[in-house]
C-alpha positions as a LaTeX table, in Angstrom:
\begin{tabular}{lrrr}
\hline
Residue & $x$ (\AA) & $y$ (\AA) & $z$ (\AA) \\
\hline
Met1 & 20.31 & $-26.84$ & $-42.51$ \\
Gln2 & 21.42 & $-30.08$ & $-44.71$ \\
Arg3 & 18.07 & $-30.62$ & $-45.40$ \\
Tyr4 & 17.64 & $-27.12$ & $-47.04$ \\
Leu5 & 20.94 & $-27.50$ & $-49.15$ \\
Gln6 & 19.56 & $-30.83$ & $-50.69$ \\
Thr7 & 16.25 & $-29.44$ & $-51.43$ \\
Ala8 & 17.64 & $-26.52$ & $-53.21$ \\
Thr9 & 20.64 & $-28.95$ & $-55.03$ \\
Asn10 & 17.46 & $-31.32$ & $-56.29$ \\
Leu11 & 15.72 & $-28.33$ & $-57.30$ \\
Ala12 & 18.45 & $-26.70$ & $-59.33$ \\
Lys13 & 18.99 & $-30.13$ & $-61.18$ \\
Glu14 & 15.18 & $-29.70$ & $-62.21$ \\
Thr15 & 15.55 & $-26.44$ & $-63.33$ \\
Ala16 & 18.25 & $-27.23$ & $-65.49$ \\
Glu17 & 16.20 & $-30.04$ & $-66.81$ \\
Ala18 & 13.13 & $-27.80$ & $-67.43$ \\
Thr19 & 15.41 & $-25.15$ & $-68.64$ \\
Thr20 & 17.03 & $-27.42$ & $-71.45$ \\
Glu21 & 13.66 & $-28.53$ & $-72.64$ \\
Leu22 & 12.32 & $-24.91$ & $-72.70$ \\
Gln23 & 15.57 & $-23.34$ & $-74.75$ \\
Lys24 & 14.66 & $-26.21$ & $-77.22$ \\
Gln25 & 10.97 & $-25.34$ & $-77.50$ \\
Leu26 & 11.59 & $-22.04$ & $-77.89$ \\
Gln27 & 14.36 & $-22.55$ & $-80.55$ \\
Lys28 & 11.80 & $-24.94$ & $-82.36$ \\
Val29 & 9.10 & $-21.95$ & $-82.10$ \\
Leu30 & 11.19 & $-19.62$ & $-83.35$ \\
Lys31 & 12.32 & $-21.69$ & $-86.09$ \\
Thr32 & 8.86 & $-22.65$ & $-87.44$ \\
Val33 & 7.42 & $-19.07$ & $-87.19$ \\
Thr34 & 10.75 & $-17.53$ & $-88.80$ \\
Asn35 & 10.45 & $-19.58$ & $-91.95$ \\
Phe36 & 6.87 & $-18.90$ & $-92.28$ \\
Ala37 & 7.21 & $-15.38$ & $-91.93$ \\
Thr38 & 10.20 & $-15.08$ & $-94.32$ \\
Asn39 & 8.29 & $-16.76$ & $-96.65$ \\
Phe40 & 5.09 & $-15.24$ & $-96.30$ \\
Ala41 & 6.76 & $-11.73$ & $-96.79$ \\
Lys42 & 8.42 & $-12.66$ & $-100.21$ \\
Glu43 & 4.62 & $-12.47$ & $-101.57$ \\
Asn44 & 3.49 & $-9.68$ & $-98.99$ \\
Lys45 & 6.04 & $-7.23$ & $-98.77$ \\
Glu46 & 4.26 & $-5.48$ & $-95.81$ \\
Ala47 & 4.61 & $-8.30$ & $-93.74$ \\
Lys48 & 8.38 & $-7.55$ & $-93.75$ \\
Ser49 & 7.55 & $-6.19$ & $-90.24$ \\
Phe50 & 6.81 & $-9.62$ & $-89.05$ \\
Val51 & 10.29 & $-10.87$ & $-89.88$ \\
Asp52 & 11.56 & $-8.08$ & $-88.09$ \\
Ala53 & 9.76 & $-8.45$ & $-85.04$ \\
Leu54 & 11.00 & $-12.12$ & $-84.64$ \\
Asn55 & 14.20 & $-10.70$ & $-84.68$ \\
Ile56 & 14.85 & $-10.02$ & $-81.04$ \\
Glu57 & 17.96 & $-8.93$ & $-79.74$ \\
Glu58 & 18.13 & $-10.34$ & $-76.24$ \\
Ile59 & 17.87 & $-13.93$ & $-77.58$ \\
Ala60 & 21.57 & $-14.36$ & $-77.52$ \\
Ser61 & 22.07 & $-13.23$ & $-74.26$ \\
Ile62 & 18.89 & $-15.12$ & $-72.93$ \\
Tyr63 & 20.83 & $-18.50$ & $-74.00$ \\
Glu64 & 23.68 & $-17.65$ & $-72.62$ \\
Gln65 & 22.26 & $-17.10$ & $-69.10$ \\
Gln66 & 20.28 & $-20.52$ & $-69.94$ \\
Asn67 & 23.43 & $-22.45$ & $-70.61$ \\
Ala68 & 25.45 & $-21.01$ & $-68.12$ \\
Leu69 & 22.56 & $-22.37$ & $-65.24$ \\
Val70 & 22.41 & $-25.99$ & $-66.98$ \\
Gln71 & 26.28 & $-25.92$ & $-66.82$ \\
Ala72 & 26.50 & $-24.94$ & $-63.13$ \\
Ala73 & 23.60 & $-27.09$ & $-62.36$ \\
Leu74 & 25.24 & $-30.23$ & $-63.69$ \\
Val75 & 28.10 & $-30.00$ & $-60.83$ \\
Val76 & 26.00 & $-28.56$ & $-58.07$ \\
Ala77 & 26.41 & $-29.98$ & $-54.89$ \\
Pro78 & 24.62 & $-29.53$ & $-51.54$ \\
Asp79 & 26.98 & $-26.72$ & $-50.66$ \\
Ile80 & 26.19 & $-23.06$ & $-49.73$ \\
Lys81 & 28.83 & $-21.78$ & $-52.38$ \\
Asp82 & 27.66 & $-23.80$ & $-55.26$ \\
Leu83 & 23.97 & $-22.96$ & $-54.37$ \\
Glu84 & 24.95 & $-19.26$ & $-54.11$ \\
Ser85 & 25.96 & $-18.88$ & $-57.68$ \\
Ile86 & 22.82 & $-21.24$ & $-58.84$ \\
Ala87 & 20.50 & $-18.94$ & $-57.13$ \\
His88 & 22.03 & $-15.64$ & $-58.56$ \\
Leu89 & 21.62 & $-17.32$ & $-62.08$ \\
Cys90 & 18.22 & $-18.14$ & $-61.40$ \\
Lys91 & 16.94 & $-14.78$ & $-60.41$ \\
Ala92 & 18.93 & $-13.08$ & $-63.04$ \\
Leu93 & 17.27 & $-15.20$ & $-65.59$ \\
Arg94 & 13.49 & $-15.25$ & $-64.80$ \\
Lys95 & 12.42 & $-11.83$ & $-65.74$ \\
Pro96 & 14.63 & $-11.70$ & $-69.02$ \\
Gln97 & 13.32 & $-14.84$ & $-70.02$ \\
Asp98 & 9.75 & $-14.13$ & $-69.30$ \\
Lys99 & 10.24 & $-10.88$ & $-71.07$ \\
Leu100 & 11.32 & $-12.57$ & $-74.24$ \\
Ile101 & 8.83 & $-15.19$ & $-74.23$ \\
Lys102 & 6.22 & $-12.50$ & $-73.77$ \\
Gln103 & 7.56 & $-10.29$ & $-76.74$ \\
Leu104 & 7.60 & $-13.47$ & $-79.31$ \\
Leu105 & 4.06 & $-14.13$ & $-78.32$ \\
Asp106 & 2.90 & $-10.85$ & $-78.57$ \\
Ser107 & 4.60 & $-10.53$ & $-82.11$ \\
Ile108 & 2.94 & $-13.91$ & $-83.38$ \\
Gly109 & $-0.35$ & $-12.74$ & $-82.03$ \\
Ala110 & $-0.27$ & $-9.49$ & $-83.61$ \\
Ala111 & 0.69 & $-10.84$ & $-86.92$ \\
Ala112 & $-1.85$ & $-13.48$ & $-87.02$ \\
Lys113 & $-4.50$ & $-10.74$ & $-86.72$ \\
Glu114 & $-3.12$ & $-8.02$ & $-88.75$ \\
Tyr115 & $-2.62$ & $-10.60$ & $-91.70$ \\
Gln116 & $-5.55$ & $-12.86$ & $-90.97$ \\
Leu117 & $-3.49$ & $-15.86$ & $-90.64$ \\
Ser118 & $-6.12$ & $-18.15$ & $-89.44$ \\
Lys119 & $-7.17$ & $-17.96$ & $-93.13$ \\
Asn120 & $-3.74$ & $-19.05$ & $-94.43$ \\
Lys121 & $-3.27$ & $-22.84$ & $-95.31$ \\
Asp122 & 0.16 & $-22.88$ & $-94.59$ \\
Trp123 & 0.13 & $-21.19$ & $-91.21$ \\
Lys124 & $-2.73$ & $-23.71$ & $-90.41$ \\
Glu125 & $-0.61$ & $-26.57$ & $-91.39$ \\
Leu126 & 2.21 & $-25.53$ & $-88.86$ \\
Asn127 & 0.13 & $-26.39$ & $-85.91$ \\
Leu128 & 1.55 & $-23.76$ & $-83.80$ \\
Lys129 & $-0.87$ & $-23.72$ & $-81.25$ \\
Glu130 & 0.52 & $-27.14$ & $-79.94$ \\
Gln131 & 3.97 & $-25.99$ & $-79.76$ \\
Leu132 & 3.03 & $-22.72$ & $-78.19$ \\
Asp133 & 1.17 & $-24.81$ & $-75.40$ \\
Gln134 & 4.17 & $-26.53$ & $-74.76$ \\
Leu135 & 6.38 & $-23.66$ & $-74.56$ \\
Lys136 & 3.61 & $-21.75$ & $-72.13$ \\
Ala137 & 3.58 & $-24.86$ & $-69.94$ \\
Leu138 & 7.35 & $-24.97$ & $-69.81$ \\
Gln139 & 7.80 & $-21.44$ & $-68.98$ \\
Gln140 & 4.95 & $-21.66$ & $-65.97$ \\
Gln141 & 6.77 & $-24.65$ & $-64.61$ \\
Leu142 & 9.75 & $-21.96$ & $-64.38$ \\
Ser143 & 8.39 & $-18.77$ & $-63.56$ \\
Gly144 & 5.43 & $-20.21$ & $-62.06$ \\
Asn145 & 1.57 & $-18.58$ & $-61.99$ \\
His146 & 1.22 & $-16.11$ & $-59.80$ \\
Asp147 & $-2.52$ & $-16.08$ & $-60.14$ \\
Glu148 & $-2.39$ & $-19.48$ & $-58.62$ \\
Glu149 & 0.19 & $-18.58$ & $-56.14$ \\
Glu150 & 2.54 & $-21.37$ & $-57.93$ \\
Pro151 & 6.28 & $-20.11$ & $-57.57$ \\
Gly152 & 8.08 & $-22.07$ & $-60.35$ \\
Leu153 & 11.20 & $-23.73$ & $-60.02$ \\
Leu154 & 13.50 & $-20.59$ & $-60.58$ \\
His155 & 11.86 & $-19.28$ & $-57.53$ \\
Glu156 & 11.90 & $-22.33$ & $-55.56$ \\
Thr157 & 15.82 & $-23.09$ & $-56.17$ \\
Glu158 & 16.83 & $-19.49$ & $-54.96$ \\
Tyr159 & 14.09 & $-19.70$ & $-51.97$ \\
Phe160 & 15.54 & $-22.92$ & $-50.56$ \\
Tyr161 & 19.29 & $-21.49$ & $-50.95$ \\
Lys162 & 18.12 & $-18.45$ & $-49.40$ \\
Gln163 & 16.85 & $-20.49$ & $-46.28$ \\
Ala164 & 19.94 & $-22.26$ & $-45.95$ \\
His165 & 21.81 & $-19.12$ & $-45.93$ \\
Trp166 & 19.85 & $-17.61$ & $-43.47$ \\
Leu167 & 20.59 & $-20.32$ & $-41.22$ \\
Thr168 & 24.29 & $-20.53$ & $-41.98$ \\
Ser169 & 24.79 & $-16.96$ & $-41.57$ \\
Arg170 & 23.33 & $-17.01$ & $-38.09$ \\
Phe171 & 24.72 & $-20.16$ & $-36.93$ \\
Pro172 & 27.69 & $-20.88$ & $-38.83$ \\
Asp173 & 28.81 & $-24.05$ & $-36.74$ \\
Gly174 & 25.54 & $-25.79$ & $-37.29$ \\
Val175 & 24.83 & $-25.47$ & $-33.28$ \\
Tyr176 & 22.53 & $-23.27$ & $-31.49$ \\
Thr177 & 23.91 & $-19.96$ & $-30.38$ \\
Asp178 & 22.27 & $-16.51$ & $-29.13$ \\
Val179 & 21.55 & $-14.27$ & $-31.98$ \\
Glu180 & 20.50 & $-10.59$ & $-31.17$ \\
Gly181 & 17.24 & $-9.68$ & $-32.33$ \\
Leu182 & 16.13 & $-13.60$ & $-33.12$ \\
Cys183 & 16.88 & $-15.67$ & $-30.05$ \\
Lys184 & 18.60 & $-16.13$ & $-26.52$ \\
Val185 & 18.55 & $-18.81$ & $-23.85$ \\
Val186 & 17.82 & $-16.80$ & $-20.48$ \\
Thr187 & 17.81 & $-18.13$ & $-16.86$ \\
Gln188 & 15.10 & $-17.89$ & $-14.52$ \\
Lys189 & 16.75 & $-15.25$ & $-12.73$ \\
Glu190 & 17.29 & $-13.28$ & $-15.63$ \\
Ile191 & 13.17 & $-13.55$ & $-16.02$ \\
Glu192 & 12.68 & $-12.61$ & $-12.32$ \\
Ala193 & 14.76 & $-9.54$ & $-12.85$ \\
Lys194 & 12.08 & $-8.67$ & $-15.54$ \\
Asp195 & 9.26 & $-9.06$ & $-13.46$ \\
Trp196 & 8.51 & $-12.61$ & $-15.04$ \\
Ser197 & 7.63 & $-11.10$ & $-18.32$ \\
Leu198 & 7.86 & $-13.77$ & $-21.03$ \\
Ser199 & 7.32 & $-11.03$ & $-23.85$ \\
Pro200 & 10.59 & $-12.15$ & $-26.23$ \\
Gly201 & 11.54 & $-8.95$ & $-27.07$ \\
Arg202 & 12.68 & $-7.87$ & $-23.38$ \\
Tyr203 & 15.51 & $-10.20$ & $-23.71$ \\
Val204 & 16.29 & $-10.82$ & $-27.57$ \\
Gly205 & 16.65 & $-7.16$ & $-28.34$ \\
Val206 & 16.20 & $-6.05$ & $-31.89$ \\
Asp207 & 17.94 & $-6.86$ & $-35.25$ \\
Thr208 & 19.18 & $-3.73$ & $-36.68$ \\
Thr209 & 20.71 & $-5.49$ & $-39.86$ \\
Thr210 & 18.87 & $-5.32$ & $-43.17$ \\
Asp211 & 18.38 & $-8.15$ & $-45.59$ \\
Asp212 & 20.75 & $-7.69$ & $-48.53$ \\
Asp213 & 19.13 & $-10.63$ & $-50.49$ \\
Phe214 & 15.53 & $-8.99$ & $-50.41$ \\
Asp215 & 14.66 & $-7.51$ & $-53.41$ \\
Tyr216 & 12.70 & $-4.22$ & $-52.02$ \\
Glu217 & 12.40 & $-2.89$ & $-55.57$ \\
Glu218 & 10.97 & $-5.86$ & $-57.10$ \\
Arg219 & 8.74 & $-5.81$ & $-53.75$ \\
Leu220 & 7.53 & $-2.39$ & $-54.60$ \\
Asn221 & 6.64 & $-3.40$ & $-57.93$ \\
Glu222 & 4.50 & $-6.24$ & $-56.90$ \\
Ile223 & 2.58 & $-4.03$ & $-54.42$ \\
His224 & 2.10 & $-1.39$ & $-57.14$ \\
Ile225 & 0.61 & $-3.76$ & $-59.63$ \\
Glu226 & $-1.51$ & $-5.35$ & $-56.98$ \\
Leu227 & $-2.70$ & $-2.11$ & $-56.03$ \\
Glu228 & $-3.49$ & $-1.20$ & $-59.67$ \\
Gly229 & $-5.40$ & $-4.36$ & $-59.77$ \\
Leu230 & $-7.50$ & $-3.48$ & $-56.55$ \\
Asn231 & $-8.23$ & 0.08 & $-58.01$ \\
Glu232 & $-9.54$ & $-1.42$ & $-61.32$ \\
Glu233 & $-11.60$ & $-4.09$ & $-59.44$ \\
Ala234 & $-12.98$ & $-1.24$ & $-57.24$ \\
Phe235 & $-13.87$ & 0.89 & $-60.26$ \\
Asn236 & $-15.69$ & $-2.16$ & $-61.73$ \\
Leu237 & $-17.72$ & $-2.88$ & $-58.90$ \\
Ala238 & $-18.80$ & 0.88 & $-58.37$ \\
Asn239 & $-20.02$ & 0.63 & $-61.92$ \\
Gln240 & $-21.72$ & $-2.44$ & $-61.37$ \\
Ile241 & $-23.57$ & $-1.17$ & $-58.32$ \\
Gln242 & $-24.53$ & 2.21 & $-59.93$ \\
Asn243 & $-25.90$ & 0.23 & $-63.14$ \\
Thr244 & $-27.89$ & $-1.92$ & $-60.66$ \\
Ile245 & $-29.26$ & 0.92 & $-58.60$ \\
Lys246 & $-30.21$ & 2.49 & $-62.05$ \\
Glu247 & $-32.22$ & $-0.73$ & $-63.15$ \\
Ile248 & $-33.75$ & $-0.77$ & $-59.92$ \\
Ile249 & $-35.01$ & 2.98 & $-59.81$ \\
\hline
\end{tabular}
């Protein structure tokens, strides 16, 4: 239990450091691109939409959430109550932060394509690729990489808090005790009464409680995305097979 609490505490501090760096990089990218877009729009009136796209309403709220997480991590201790607050902040920040960064990257990509900025001297001198790569690296450090099954610091901090919470909720005194649906110490007489069965379910019983911390909506959404991906792969594979058969015939 103490090991989980300490691990969650260490991860919370790492998360705060990475969040601070990400915020700095995000502000740097936004300032650089906004300044360019503003000047570019003075000569290209149609480019005003580029400036508008960079004026993201949610950014102030994201900064507030980031700052709240960083401040909480500065004083966090390996205590279940302290870590509960950190875990909630991590979970609340992950999706909006990723959405914001995606929106920013999409806006930059769309403008670069529409206005052929790769041919613009001032745009080239920004050396924006290096800045964006740093931003993406920090985002991946925090949010992970689903393709590589890397969970990221935000998820890991929340995960180890949940493990500690799971233990403290079932063993509040930090010592073993029988828990319905989980574990039970039985005597040989009790086993004999069950025809010497060693099936745990005959003694432990069934846990009828639900996990309030489990995000069922998020998991269903993940399953939906996975199914869409599998359907697309199946469709592409079927086309490949069909084309191969046509070539053979």
